[in-house]
Short mmCIF file of C-alpha atoms and ligand atoms in Angstrom, two decimals:
data_model
loop_
_atom_site.label_atom_id
_atom_site.label_comp_id
_atom_site.label_asym_id
_atom_site.label_seq_id
_atom_site.Cartn_x
_atom_site.Cartn_y
_atom_site.Cartn_z
CA PRO A 1 -114.50 -43.52 136.86
CA GLN A 2 -113.93 -43.88 133.34
CA GLN A 3 -111.96 -40.77 131.65
CA CYS A 4 -114.75 -39.11 128.97
CA ASP A 5 -113.25 -39.23 125.57
CA LEU A 6 -115.36 -36.81 122.92
CA THR A 7 -113.87 -38.71 119.80
CA GLY A 8 -116.15 -40.60 117.48
CA TRP A 9 -119.55 -39.37 116.37
CA TRP A 10 -122.52 -38.35 118.54
CA LYS A 11 -126.75 -37.50 117.57
CA ASN A 12 -128.81 -35.17 119.36
CA ASP A 13 -132.12 -34.98 120.56
CA LEU A 14 -132.98 -33.18 117.09
CA GLY A 15 -130.85 -35.24 114.52
CA SER A 16 -128.18 -33.36 114.29
CA ARG A 17 -124.60 -35.40 114.19
CA MET A 18 -121.04 -34.44 115.13
CA GLN A 19 -118.37 -35.84 114.26
CA VAL A 20 -115.32 -35.09 117.30
CA PHE A 21 -111.54 -35.81 115.56
CA LYS A 22 -108.71 -37.29 117.64
CA VAL A 23 -108.82 -34.85 121.25
CA GLU A 24 -105.31 -33.64 121.83
CA ASN A 25 -103.44 -34.04 125.03
CA ASP A 26 -103.88 -30.38 126.32
CA GLY A 27 -107.76 -31.12 125.36
CA THR A 28 -108.57 -29.60 122.46
CA PHE A 29 -110.65 -31.21 119.05
CA SER A 30 -111.61 -30.25 116.06
CA GLY A 31 -114.46 -31.84 114.43
CA GLU A 32 -117.75 -30.89 111.70
CA TYR A 33 -120.94 -30.70 112.94
CA HIS A 34 -124.13 -31.62 110.32
CA THR A 35 -126.91 -30.31 111.97
CA ALA A 36 -130.24 -30.91 111.03
CA VAL A 37 -132.75 -28.13 111.78
CA SER A 38 -132.36 -24.54 110.16
CA SER A 39 -134.26 -21.39 110.36
CA ALA A 40 -132.09 -20.37 107.36
CA MET A 41 -133.81 -20.71 103.97
CA LYS A 42 -130.68 -23.19 101.87
CA PRO A 43 -129.61 -26.49 103.63
CA ILE A 44 -126.38 -26.55 105.36
CA GLN A 45 -123.33 -28.08 105.03
CA PRO A 46 -121.55 -29.86 107.89
CA SER A 47 -119.48 -26.79 109.15
CA PRO A 48 -116.09 -26.63 111.03
CA LEU A 49 -115.72 -26.80 114.78
CA VAL A 50 -113.28 -26.37 117.05
CA GLY A 51 -113.44 -27.09 120.97
CA SER A 52 -111.57 -28.10 124.15
CA GLN A 53 -112.27 -30.88 127.65
CA HIS A 54 -111.05 -30.72 130.86
CA LEU A 55 -109.13 -34.11 131.43
CA ASP A 56 -109.07 -34.38 134.76
CA GLU A 57 -108.69 -37.77 136.23
CA ASP A 58 -111.75 -38.33 137.36
CA GLY A 59 -113.74 -37.73 134.23
CA GLN A 60 -117.15 -36.36 134.08
CA CYS A 61 -115.51 -33.85 131.51
CA THR A 62 -116.13 -30.78 131.49
CA PHE A 63 -116.36 -28.96 127.79
CA GLY A 64 -117.00 -26.01 125.30
CA PHE A 65 -117.14 -25.96 121.39
CA THR A 66 -117.74 -23.00 118.24
CA VAL A 67 -119.88 -24.13 115.26
CA ASN A 68 -119.03 -21.93 112.22
CA TRP A 69 -121.42 -22.40 110.03
CA LYS A 70 -120.49 -22.17 106.53
CA LYS A 71 -121.87 -21.46 102.83
CA PHE A 72 -124.52 -18.86 104.05
CA SER A 73 -125.67 -16.21 106.24
CA ASP A 74 -123.48 -16.46 108.62
CA SER A 75 -123.90 -17.58 112.10
CA THR A 76 -122.21 -18.89 114.74
CA ALA A 77 -123.01 -21.57 117.59
CA VAL A 78 -121.24 -21.67 121.53
CA PHE A 79 -121.86 -25.31 122.72
CA VAL A 80 -120.93 -26.45 126.90
CA GLY A 81 -121.55 -29.09 128.35
CA GLN A 82 -120.68 -32.19 130.34
CA CYS A 83 -120.11 -36.17 129.19
CA PHE A 84 -121.96 -39.00 131.69
CA ASN A 85 -121.70 -42.15 132.20
CA GLY A 86 -125.69 -43.15 131.81
CA GLY A 87 -126.27 -45.67 134.08
CA ASP A 88 -126.41 -47.82 131.21
CA GLY A 89 -122.70 -47.51 130.04
CA LYS A 90 -123.66 -44.86 127.62
CA GLU A 91 -122.13 -41.79 127.76
CA VAL A 92 -124.26 -38.77 127.03
CA LEU A 93 -123.74 -35.29 127.11
CA HIS A 94 -125.88 -32.91 128.03
CA THR A 95 -125.38 -29.22 126.49
CA SER A 96 -125.91 -25.15 126.40
CA TRP A 97 -125.63 -23.66 123.55
CA LEU A 98 -126.61 -20.48 122.33
CA LEU A 99 -126.88 -19.24 118.50
CA ARG A 100 -125.52 -15.51 117.51
CA GLU A 101 -127.06 -15.14 113.81
CA LYS A 102 -125.56 -12.87 111.56
CA VAL A 103 -128.62 -8.79 111.97
CA ASP A 104 -128.32 -6.53 109.40
CA ALA A 105 -128.80 -3.41 111.97
CA GLU A 106 -127.74 -2.61 115.31
CA SER A 107 -131.46 -1.77 116.33
CA ASN A 108 -131.70 -5.66 115.64
CA ASP A 109 -129.05 -6.91 117.62
CA TRP A 110 -131.57 -7.38 120.30
CA LYS A 111 -133.10 -10.75 118.41
CA ALA A 112 -129.98 -12.19 117.08
CA THR A 113 -129.46 -14.42 120.04
CA ARG A 114 -131.42 -17.88 120.53
CA THR A 115 -129.98 -20.31 123.26
CA GLY A 116 -131.43 -23.73 124.01
CA ARG A 117 -130.58 -27.48 125.25
CA ASN A 118 -129.33 -30.49 123.15
CA THR A 119 -129.06 -34.15 124.44
CA PHE A 120 -126.19 -36.54 123.07
CA ALA A 121 -125.67 -39.66 122.32
CA ARG A 122 -123.10 -41.91 121.01
CA MET A 123 -124.14 -43.48 117.91
CA GLY A 124 -123.63 -46.70 116.49
O1 BNI B 201 -129.17 -22.08 110.95
C1 BNI B 201 -128.28 -21.77 111.43
C2 BNI B 201 -127.35 -22.27 111.21
C3 BNI B 201 -127.38 -24.10 111.90
C4 BNI B 201 -127.93 -23.56 113.83
C5 BNI B 201 -128.60 -24.86 114.17
C6 BNI B 201 -129.43 -24.69 115.20
S1 BNI B 201 -127.18 -24.92 116.56
C7 BNI B 201 -128.08 -24.96 118.06
C8 BNI B 201 -129.45 -25.85 117.53
N1 BNI B 201 -128.36 -27.68 117.64
C9 BNI B 201 -128.53 -28.15 116.55
O2 BNI B 201 -128.25 -29.43 116.66
N2 BNI B 201 -128.84 -27.79 115.74
C10 BNI B 201 -129.39 -26.55 116.34
N3 BNI B 201 -128.04 -20.07 110.93
C11 BNI B 201 -129.41 -19.60 110.37
C12 BNI B 201 -130.28 -19.38 110.64
C13 BNI B 201 -131.10 -18.10 109.76
C14 BNI B 201 -130.61 -17.14 109.93
N4 BNI B 201 -131.45 -16.23 108.78
O3 BNI B 201 -130.85 -15.61 108.43
O4 BNI B 201 -132.98 -16.33 109.69
C15 BNI B 201 -129.06 -17.04 109.21
C16 BNI B 201 -128.17 -18.62 109.89
#
């Protein structure tokens, strides 16, 4: 089975785009995340991501990455997922995420984390 290499451009079901730069030999990678959506007031700048993927010999790799959103009230998203070879030979990433937004009081900590799922397909 084909080794899943995350390098390149991906687009998810929300229209967000992710560029993964080179994946190192130890599976670590970095890139940029261009979110199409935000509950913040201002438009979001592309933000850095860092992560790592398993490179076991049988492909179908699991991975995780963290996005730190820049240039406005700070928040962090972590994604975990797995790469699959869709039946049509196209690679797809199925992910779950946690989004932590900064809250101003500890008493609001309970409402600071959202969760969801995203599916990514290769662009182009
Ligand atoms: O909105 C943000 C940062 C952008 C989060 C985008 C999320 S990540 C999981 C999901 N998958 C995507 O492709 N995009 C969404 N931060 C934020 C939001 C609200 C406030 N706030 O103060 O209300 C502060 C920061």
